[in-house]
Short mmCIF file of C-alpha atoms in Angstrom, two decimals:
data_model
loop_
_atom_site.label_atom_id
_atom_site.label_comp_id
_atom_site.label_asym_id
_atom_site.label_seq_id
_atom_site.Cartn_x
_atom_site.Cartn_y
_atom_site.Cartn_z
CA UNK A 549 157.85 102.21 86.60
CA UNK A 550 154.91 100.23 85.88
CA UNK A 551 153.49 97.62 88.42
CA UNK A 552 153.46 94.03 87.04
CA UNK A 553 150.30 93.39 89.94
CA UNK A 554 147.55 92.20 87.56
CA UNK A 555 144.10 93.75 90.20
CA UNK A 556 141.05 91.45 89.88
CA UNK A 557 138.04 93.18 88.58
CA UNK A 558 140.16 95.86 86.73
CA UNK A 559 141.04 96.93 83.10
CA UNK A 560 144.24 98.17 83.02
CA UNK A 561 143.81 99.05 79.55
CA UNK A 562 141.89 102.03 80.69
CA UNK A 563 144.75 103.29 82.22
CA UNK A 564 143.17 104.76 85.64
CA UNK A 565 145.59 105.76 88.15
CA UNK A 566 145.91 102.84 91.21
CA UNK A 567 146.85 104.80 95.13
CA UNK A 568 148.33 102.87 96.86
CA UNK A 569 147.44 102.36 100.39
CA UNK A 570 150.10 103.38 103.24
CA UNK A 571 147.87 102.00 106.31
CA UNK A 572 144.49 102.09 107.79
CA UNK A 573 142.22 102.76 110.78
CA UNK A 574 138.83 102.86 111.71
CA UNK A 575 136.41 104.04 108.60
CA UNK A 576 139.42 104.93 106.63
CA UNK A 577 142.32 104.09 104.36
CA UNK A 578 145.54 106.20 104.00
CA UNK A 579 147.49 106.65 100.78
CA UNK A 580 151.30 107.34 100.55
CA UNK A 581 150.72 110.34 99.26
CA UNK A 582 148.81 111.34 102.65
CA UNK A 583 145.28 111.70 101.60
CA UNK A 584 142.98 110.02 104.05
CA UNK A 585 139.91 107.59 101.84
CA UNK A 586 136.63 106.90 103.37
CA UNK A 587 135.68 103.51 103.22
CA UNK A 588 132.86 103.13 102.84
CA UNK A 589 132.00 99.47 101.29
CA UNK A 590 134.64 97.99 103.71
CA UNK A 591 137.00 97.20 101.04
CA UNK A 592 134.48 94.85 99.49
CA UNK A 593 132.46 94.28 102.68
CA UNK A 594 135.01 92.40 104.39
CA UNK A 595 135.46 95.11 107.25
CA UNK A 596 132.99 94.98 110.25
CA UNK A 597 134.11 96.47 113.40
CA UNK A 598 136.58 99.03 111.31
CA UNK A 599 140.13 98.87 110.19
CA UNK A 600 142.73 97.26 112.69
CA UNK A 601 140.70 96.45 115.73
CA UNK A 602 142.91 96.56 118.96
CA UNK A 603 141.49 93.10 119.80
CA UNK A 604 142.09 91.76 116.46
CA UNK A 605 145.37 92.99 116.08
CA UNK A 606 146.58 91.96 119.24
CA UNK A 607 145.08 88.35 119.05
CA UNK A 608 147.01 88.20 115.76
CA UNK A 609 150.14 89.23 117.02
CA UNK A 610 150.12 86.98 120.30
CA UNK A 611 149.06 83.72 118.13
CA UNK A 612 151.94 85.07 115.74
CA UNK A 613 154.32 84.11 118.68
CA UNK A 614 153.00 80.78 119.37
CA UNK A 615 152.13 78.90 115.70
CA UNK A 616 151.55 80.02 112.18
CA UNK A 617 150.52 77.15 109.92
CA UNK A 618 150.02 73.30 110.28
CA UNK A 619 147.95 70.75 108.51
CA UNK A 620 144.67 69.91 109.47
CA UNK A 621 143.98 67.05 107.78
CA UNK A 622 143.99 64.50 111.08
CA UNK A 623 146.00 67.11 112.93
CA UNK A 624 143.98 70.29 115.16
CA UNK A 625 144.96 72.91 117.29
CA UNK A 626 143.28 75.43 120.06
CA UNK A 627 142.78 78.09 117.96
CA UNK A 628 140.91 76.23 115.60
CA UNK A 629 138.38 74.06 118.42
CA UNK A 630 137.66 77.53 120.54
CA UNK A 631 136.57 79.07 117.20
CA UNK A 632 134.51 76.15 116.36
CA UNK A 633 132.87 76.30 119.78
CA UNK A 634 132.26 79.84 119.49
CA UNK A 635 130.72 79.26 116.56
CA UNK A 636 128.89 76.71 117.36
CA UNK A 637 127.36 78.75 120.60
CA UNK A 638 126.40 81.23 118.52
CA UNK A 639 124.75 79.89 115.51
CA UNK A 640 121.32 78.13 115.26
CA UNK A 641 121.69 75.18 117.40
CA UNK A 642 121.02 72.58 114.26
CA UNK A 643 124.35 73.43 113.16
CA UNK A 644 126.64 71.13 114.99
CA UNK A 645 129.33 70.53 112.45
CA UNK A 646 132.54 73.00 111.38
CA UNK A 647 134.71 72.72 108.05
CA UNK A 648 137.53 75.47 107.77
CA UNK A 649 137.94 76.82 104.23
CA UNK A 650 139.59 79.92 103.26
CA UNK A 651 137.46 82.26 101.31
CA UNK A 652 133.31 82.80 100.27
CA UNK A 653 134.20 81.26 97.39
CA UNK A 654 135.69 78.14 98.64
CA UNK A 655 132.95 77.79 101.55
CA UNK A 656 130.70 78.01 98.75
CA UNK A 657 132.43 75.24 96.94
CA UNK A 658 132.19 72.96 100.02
CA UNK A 659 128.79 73.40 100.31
CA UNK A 660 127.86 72.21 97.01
CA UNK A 661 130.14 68.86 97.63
CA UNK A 662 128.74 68.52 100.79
CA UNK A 663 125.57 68.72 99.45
CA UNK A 664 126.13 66.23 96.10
CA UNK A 665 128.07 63.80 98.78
CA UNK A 666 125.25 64.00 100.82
CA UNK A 667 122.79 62.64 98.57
CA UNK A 668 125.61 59.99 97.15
CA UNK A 669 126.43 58.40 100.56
CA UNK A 670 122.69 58.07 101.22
CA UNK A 671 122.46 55.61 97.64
CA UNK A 672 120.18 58.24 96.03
CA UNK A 673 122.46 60.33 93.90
CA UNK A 674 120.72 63.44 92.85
CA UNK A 675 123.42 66.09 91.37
CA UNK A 676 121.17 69.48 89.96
CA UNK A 677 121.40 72.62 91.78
CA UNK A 678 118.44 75.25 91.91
CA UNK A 679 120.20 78.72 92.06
CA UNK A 680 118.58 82.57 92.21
CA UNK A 681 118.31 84.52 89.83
CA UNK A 682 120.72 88.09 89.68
CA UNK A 683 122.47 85.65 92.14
CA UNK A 684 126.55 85.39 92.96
CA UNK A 685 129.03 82.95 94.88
CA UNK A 686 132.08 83.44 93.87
CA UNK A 687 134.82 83.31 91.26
CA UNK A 688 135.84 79.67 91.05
CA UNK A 689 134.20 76.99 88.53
CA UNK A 690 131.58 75.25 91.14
CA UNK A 691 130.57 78.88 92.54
CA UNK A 692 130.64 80.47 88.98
CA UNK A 693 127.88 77.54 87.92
CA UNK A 694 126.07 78.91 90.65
CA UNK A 695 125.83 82.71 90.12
CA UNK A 696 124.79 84.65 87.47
CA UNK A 697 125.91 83.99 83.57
CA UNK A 698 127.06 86.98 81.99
CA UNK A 699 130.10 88.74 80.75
CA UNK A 700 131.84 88.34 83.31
CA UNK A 701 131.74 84.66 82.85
CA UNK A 702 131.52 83.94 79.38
CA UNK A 703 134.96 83.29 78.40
CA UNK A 704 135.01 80.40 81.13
CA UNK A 705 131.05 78.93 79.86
CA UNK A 706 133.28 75.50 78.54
CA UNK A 707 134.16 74.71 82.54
CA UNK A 708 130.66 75.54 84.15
CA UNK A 709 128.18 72.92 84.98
CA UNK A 710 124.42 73.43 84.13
CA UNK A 711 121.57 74.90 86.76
CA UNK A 712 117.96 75.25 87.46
CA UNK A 713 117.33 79.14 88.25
CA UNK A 714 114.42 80.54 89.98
CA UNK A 715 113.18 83.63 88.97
CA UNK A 716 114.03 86.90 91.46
CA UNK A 717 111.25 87.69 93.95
CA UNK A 718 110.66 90.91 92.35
CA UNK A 719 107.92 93.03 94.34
CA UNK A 720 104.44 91.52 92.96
CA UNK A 721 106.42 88.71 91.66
CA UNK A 722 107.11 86.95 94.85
CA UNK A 723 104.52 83.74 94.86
CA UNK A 724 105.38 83.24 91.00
CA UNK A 725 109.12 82.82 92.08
CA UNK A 726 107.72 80.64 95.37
CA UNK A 727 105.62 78.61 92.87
CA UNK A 728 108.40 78.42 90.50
CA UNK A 729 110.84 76.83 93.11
CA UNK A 730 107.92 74.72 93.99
CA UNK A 731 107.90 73.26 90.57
CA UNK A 732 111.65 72.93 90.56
CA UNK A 733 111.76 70.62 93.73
CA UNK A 734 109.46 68.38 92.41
CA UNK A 735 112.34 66.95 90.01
CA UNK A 736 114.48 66.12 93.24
CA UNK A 737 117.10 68.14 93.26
CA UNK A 738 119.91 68.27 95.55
CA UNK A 739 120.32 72.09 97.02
CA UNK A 740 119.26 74.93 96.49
CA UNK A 741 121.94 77.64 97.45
CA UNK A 742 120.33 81.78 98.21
CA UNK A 743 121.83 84.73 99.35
CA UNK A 744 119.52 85.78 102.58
CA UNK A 745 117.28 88.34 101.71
CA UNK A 746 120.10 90.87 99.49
CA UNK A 747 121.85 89.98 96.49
CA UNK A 748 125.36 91.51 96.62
CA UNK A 749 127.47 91.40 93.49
CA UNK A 750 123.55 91.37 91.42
CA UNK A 751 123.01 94.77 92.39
CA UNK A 752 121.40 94.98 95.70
CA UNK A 753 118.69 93.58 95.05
CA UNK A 754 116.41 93.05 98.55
CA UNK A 755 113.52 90.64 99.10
CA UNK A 756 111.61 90.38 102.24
CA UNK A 757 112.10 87.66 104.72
CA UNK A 758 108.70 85.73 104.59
CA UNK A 759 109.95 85.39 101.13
CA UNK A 760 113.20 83.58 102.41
CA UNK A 761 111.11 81.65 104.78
CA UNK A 762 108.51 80.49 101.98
CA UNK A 763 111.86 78.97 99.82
CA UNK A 764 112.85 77.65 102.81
CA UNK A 765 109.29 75.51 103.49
CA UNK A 766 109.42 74.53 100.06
CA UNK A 767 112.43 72.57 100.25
CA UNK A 768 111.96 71.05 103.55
CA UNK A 769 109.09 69.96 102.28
CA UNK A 770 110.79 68.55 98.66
CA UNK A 771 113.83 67.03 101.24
CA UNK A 772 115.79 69.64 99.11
CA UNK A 773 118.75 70.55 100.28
CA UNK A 774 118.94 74.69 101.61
CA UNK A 775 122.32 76.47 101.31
CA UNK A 776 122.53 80.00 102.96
CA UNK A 777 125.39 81.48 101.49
CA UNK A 778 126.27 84.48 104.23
CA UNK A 779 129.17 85.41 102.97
CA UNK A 780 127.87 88.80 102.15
CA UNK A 781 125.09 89.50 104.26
CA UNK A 782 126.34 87.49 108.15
CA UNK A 783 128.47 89.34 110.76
CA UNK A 784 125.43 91.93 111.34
CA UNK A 785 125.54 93.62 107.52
CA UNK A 786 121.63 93.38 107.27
CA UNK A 787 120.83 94.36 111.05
CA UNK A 788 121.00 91.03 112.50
CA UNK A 789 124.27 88.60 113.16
CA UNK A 790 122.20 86.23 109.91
CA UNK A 791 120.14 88.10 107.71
CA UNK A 792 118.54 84.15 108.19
CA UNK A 793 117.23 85.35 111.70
CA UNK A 794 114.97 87.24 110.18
CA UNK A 795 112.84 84.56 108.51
CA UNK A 796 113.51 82.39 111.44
CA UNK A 797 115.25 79.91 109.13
CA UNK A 798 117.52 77.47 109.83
CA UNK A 799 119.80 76.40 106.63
CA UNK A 800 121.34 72.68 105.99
CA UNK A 801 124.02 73.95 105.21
CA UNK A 802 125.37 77.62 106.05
CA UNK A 803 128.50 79.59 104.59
CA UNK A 804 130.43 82.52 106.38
CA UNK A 805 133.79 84.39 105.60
CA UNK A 806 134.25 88.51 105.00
CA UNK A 807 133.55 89.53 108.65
CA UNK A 808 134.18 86.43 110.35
CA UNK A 809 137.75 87.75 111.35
CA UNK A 810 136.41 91.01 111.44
CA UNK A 811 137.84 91.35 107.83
CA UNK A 812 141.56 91.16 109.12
CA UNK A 813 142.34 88.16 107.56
CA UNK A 814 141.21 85.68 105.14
CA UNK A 815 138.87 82.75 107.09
CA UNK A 816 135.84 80.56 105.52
CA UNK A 817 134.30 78.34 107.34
CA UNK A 818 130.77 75.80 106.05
CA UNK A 819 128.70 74.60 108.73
CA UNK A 820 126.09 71.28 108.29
CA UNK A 821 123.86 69.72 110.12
CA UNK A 822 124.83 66.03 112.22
CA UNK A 823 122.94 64.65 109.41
CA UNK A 824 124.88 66.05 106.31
CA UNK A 825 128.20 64.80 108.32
CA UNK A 826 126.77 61.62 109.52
CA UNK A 827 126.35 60.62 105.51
CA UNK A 828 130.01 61.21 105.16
CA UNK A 829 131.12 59.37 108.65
CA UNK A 830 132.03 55.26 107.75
CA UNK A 831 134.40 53.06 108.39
CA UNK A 832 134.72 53.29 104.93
CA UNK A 833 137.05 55.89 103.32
CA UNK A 834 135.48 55.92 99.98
CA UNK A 835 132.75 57.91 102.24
CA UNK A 836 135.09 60.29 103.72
CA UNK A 837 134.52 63.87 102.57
CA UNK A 838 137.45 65.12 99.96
CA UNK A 839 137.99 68.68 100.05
CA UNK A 840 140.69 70.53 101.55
CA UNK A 841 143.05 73.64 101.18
CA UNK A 842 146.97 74.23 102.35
CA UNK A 843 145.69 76.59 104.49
CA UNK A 844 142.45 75.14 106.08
CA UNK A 845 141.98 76.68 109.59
CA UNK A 846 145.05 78.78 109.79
CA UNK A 847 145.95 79.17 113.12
CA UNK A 848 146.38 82.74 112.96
CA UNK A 849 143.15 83.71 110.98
CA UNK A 850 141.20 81.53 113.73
CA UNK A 851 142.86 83.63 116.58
CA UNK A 852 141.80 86.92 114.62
CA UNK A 853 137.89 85.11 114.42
CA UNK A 854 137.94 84.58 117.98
CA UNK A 855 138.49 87.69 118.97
CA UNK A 856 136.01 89.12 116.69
CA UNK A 857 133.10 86.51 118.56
CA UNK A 858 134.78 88.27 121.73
CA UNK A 859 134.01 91.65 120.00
CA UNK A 860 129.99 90.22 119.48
CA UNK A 861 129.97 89.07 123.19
CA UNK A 862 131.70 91.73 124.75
CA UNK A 863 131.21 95.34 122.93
CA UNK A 864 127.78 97.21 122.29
CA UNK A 865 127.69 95.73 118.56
CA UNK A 866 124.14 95.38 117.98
CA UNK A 867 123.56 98.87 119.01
CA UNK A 868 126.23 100.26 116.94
CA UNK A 869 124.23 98.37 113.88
CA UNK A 870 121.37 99.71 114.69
CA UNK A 871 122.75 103.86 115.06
CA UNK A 872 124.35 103.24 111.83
CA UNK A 873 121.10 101.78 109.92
CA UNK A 874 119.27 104.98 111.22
CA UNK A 875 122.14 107.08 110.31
CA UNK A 876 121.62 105.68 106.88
CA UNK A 877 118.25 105.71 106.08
CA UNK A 878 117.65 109.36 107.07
CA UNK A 879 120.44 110.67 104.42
CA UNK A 880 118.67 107.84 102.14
CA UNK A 881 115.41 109.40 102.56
CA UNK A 882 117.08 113.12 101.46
CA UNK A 883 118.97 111.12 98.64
CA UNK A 884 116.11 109.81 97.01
CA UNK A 885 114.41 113.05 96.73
CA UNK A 886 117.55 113.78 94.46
CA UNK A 887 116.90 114.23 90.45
CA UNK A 888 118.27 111.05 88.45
CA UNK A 889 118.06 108.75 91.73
CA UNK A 890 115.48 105.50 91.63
CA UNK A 891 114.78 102.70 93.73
CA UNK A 892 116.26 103.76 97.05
CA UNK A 893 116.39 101.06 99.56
CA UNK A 894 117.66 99.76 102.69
CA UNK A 895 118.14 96.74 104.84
CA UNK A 896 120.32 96.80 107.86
CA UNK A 897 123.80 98.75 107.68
CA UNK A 898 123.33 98.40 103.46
CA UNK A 899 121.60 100.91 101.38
CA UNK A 900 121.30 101.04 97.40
CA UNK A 901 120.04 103.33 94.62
CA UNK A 902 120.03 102.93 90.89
CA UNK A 903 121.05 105.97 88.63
CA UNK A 904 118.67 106.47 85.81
CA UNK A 905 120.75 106.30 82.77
CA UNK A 906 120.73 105.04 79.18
CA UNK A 907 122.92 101.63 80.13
CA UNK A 908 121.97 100.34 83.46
CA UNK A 909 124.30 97.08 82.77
CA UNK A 910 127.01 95.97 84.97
CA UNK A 911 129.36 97.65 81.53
CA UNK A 912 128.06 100.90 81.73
CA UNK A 913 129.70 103.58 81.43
CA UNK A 914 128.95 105.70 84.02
CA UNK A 915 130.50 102.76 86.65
CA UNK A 916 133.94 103.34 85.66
CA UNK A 917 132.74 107.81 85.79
CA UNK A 918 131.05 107.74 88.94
CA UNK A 919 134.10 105.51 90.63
CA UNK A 920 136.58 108.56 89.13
CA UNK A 921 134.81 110.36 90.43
CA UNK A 922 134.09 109.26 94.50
CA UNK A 923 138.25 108.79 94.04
CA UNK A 924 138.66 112.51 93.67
CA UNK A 925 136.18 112.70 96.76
CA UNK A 926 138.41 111.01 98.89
CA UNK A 927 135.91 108.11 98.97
CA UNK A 928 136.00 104.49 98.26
CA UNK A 929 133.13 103.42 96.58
CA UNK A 930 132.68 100.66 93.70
CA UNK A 931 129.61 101.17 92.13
CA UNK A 932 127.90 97.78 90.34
CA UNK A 933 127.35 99.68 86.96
CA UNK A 934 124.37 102.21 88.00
CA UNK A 935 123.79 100.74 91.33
CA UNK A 936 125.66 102.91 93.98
CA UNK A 937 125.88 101.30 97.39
CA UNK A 938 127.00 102.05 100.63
CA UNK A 939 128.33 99.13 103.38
CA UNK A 940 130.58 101.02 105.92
CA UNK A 941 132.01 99.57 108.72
CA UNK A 942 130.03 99.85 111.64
CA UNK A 943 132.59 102.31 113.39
CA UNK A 944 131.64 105.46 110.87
CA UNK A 945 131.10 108.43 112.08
CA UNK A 946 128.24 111.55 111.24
CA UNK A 947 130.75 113.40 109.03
CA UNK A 948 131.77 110.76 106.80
CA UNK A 949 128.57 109.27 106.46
CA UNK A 950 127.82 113.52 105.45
CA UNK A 951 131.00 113.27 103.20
CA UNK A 952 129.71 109.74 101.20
CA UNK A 953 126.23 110.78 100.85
CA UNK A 954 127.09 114.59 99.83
CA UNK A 955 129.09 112.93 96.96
CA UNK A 956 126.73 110.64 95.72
CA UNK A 957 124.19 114.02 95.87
CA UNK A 958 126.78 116.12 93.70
CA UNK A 959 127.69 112.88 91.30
CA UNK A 960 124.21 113.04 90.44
CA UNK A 961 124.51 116.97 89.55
CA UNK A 962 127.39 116.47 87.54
CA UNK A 963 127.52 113.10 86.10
CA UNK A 964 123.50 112.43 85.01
#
């Protein structure tokens, strides 16, 4: 019988085969059919810590037994203020201020109205966005406007609102994308919204942190506001808890989801500066902020996300970050050495190569080959057309970090 599940990001008219997962643990999934799949780009880099944590599971189940969902518009519960607390203690101090969303895509979306509220409370309405080039937020309208144009969007081109783009800080190109953004804030913009240092979803693409700190400069300078969008890269993916860290930067306005529950459970959350919130705080409710979701702060997925900040306090996390980037960039280093393999690089727990072949767009061919492949590997990994990437959690061990990179080693062989 055929499935009536429509998957996102899938053409069913290609008619590829769909397992279907029986359970998971640690680095791996299970199929009903018994086969055991590495995963090794935690199921769309949501995984951190590795498939059902005991602390995770167990917060889950206890908060189970006590609430599932209320509203929490004018309502609040102790799930919800601990993880806000947490949070809080955790993050750079200028962030004093917690909205509960419930996906990147949606934190993303609050950003950008807490950004163009911003600047309308204050009397001085400014409403363009600057963007990065390559760059991607989401799958809704606001975060769509935001990311990369392409075909992946152009059906939906009617619904998306215009942007300024800066160009990508290419190696060599970095003060002509600096200078461009310069340039751009001089027209008064109202955000400007980066990924930290790695593009996800635009290939991988890395740029070094004084780079991040130089946008950063710009637009305190300009009074522009700066959007992190850590989505992707927080929760320790690029070898720190904020790839931000490592240009000592300090957003307006930051956005985390993916690992904040460990990747349990779905959980967004956009944190602002007293400033951004103090526009929106009146006695008037014309100034209020209006954005919300049915499921804003679920009391469950905030129970999963404070036991992951107990994971962070109490277990050896940075250290198993660190093992794992070293892990990585010593099969990286034999990889690249590998005929058909270019621009191999690394930042934290991520690491990227491109595949020389005639199409190197996100349509090629060899995508939908090379993913046919890694399934008859036992592996799960998604490349982003020729770009082949590897984001395990951080629990992996030696032999399927062997098993992932011996693949990609024989994919070349066969498929270039």
């Amino acid at each position: 019988m055929t499935s009536p599940i429509w998957h996102p990001f899938t053409q069913h008219g290609l008619g590829d085969p769909i397992p279907q997962i029986a359970r998971t643990e640690g680095a791996a999934l299970y199929t009903s059919d018994g086969r055991r799949i590495v995963d090794a780009i935690s199921s769309w880099w949501v995984t951190t810590h590795g498939h059902r944590h005991p602390r995770i599971m167990a917060a889950i189940a206890d908060e189970a037994g006590r609430m599932d969902q209320i509203i929490f518009a004018g309502w609040t519960h102790e799930p919800a203020e601990t993880l806000a607390s947490g949070l809080i203690e955790i993050m750079p101090p200028a962030l004093q201020h917690v909205f509960f969303s419930d996906s990147g895509s949606t934190a993303v979306e609050v950003a950008l109205k807490m950004a163009l509220g911003f600047w309308r409370n204050r009397g001085e309405p400014r409403d363009r966005i600057l963007v990065l080039e390559h760059s991607y937020h989401g799958d809704t309208i606001g975060t769509m406007s935001v990311g990369e144009r392409g075909v992946y969007n152009r059906a939906y081109a009617p619904l998306l609102f215009d942007v300024d783009t800066i160009p990508f800080p290419h190696p060599g190109c970095e003060q002509a994308s600096l200078d461009a953004l310069e340039v751009a804030c001089r027209a008064a913009p109202a955000a400007f919204i980066v990924e930290p240092l790695v593009l996800g979803a635009g290939g991988m693409l890395i740029y070094p942190p004084h780079v991040l700190a130089g946008m950063r400069a710009i637009c305190a300078r300009h009074r522009v506001l700066f959007i992190a969008d850590e989505v992707m890269t927080g929760w320790g993916r690029t070898g720190t808890v904020l790839a931000c860290e490592q240009a000592d930067v300090v957003p307006d306005i930051l956005c985390l989801s993916k690992g904040l529950t460990g990747g349990a459970v779905p959980l967004a959350v956009t944190m602002a500066t007293a400033e951004i919130f103090d526009a929106h705080l009146s006695d008037d409710r014309a100034r209020m902020f209006f954005h919300s979701s049915s499921y804003t702060a679920n009391p469950i997925a905030c129970a999963a996300a404070n036991a992951n900040l107990a994971i962070w306090r109490d277990e050896p996390v940075h250290d198993r970050i660190a093992l794992l980037g070293t892990r990585q960039a010593a099969r990286l280093d034999r990889l690249s050495g590998v005929r058909g393999v270019t621009n191999p690089r690394r930042i934290g727990t991520i690491t990227a190569v491109d595949l020389q072949v005639g199409d190197d767009g996100y349509l090629s061919d060899l995508g939908p080959r090379l993913s046919r492949f890694f399934v008859g590997r036992n592996l799960l990994l998604r490349p982003l057309g020729n770009t082949v990437y590897v984001m395990p959690p951080y629990c992996i061990d030696e032999t399927d970090l062997d098993a992932i990179y011996g693949a990609i080693e024989e994919a070349c062989a066969t498929l270039l």
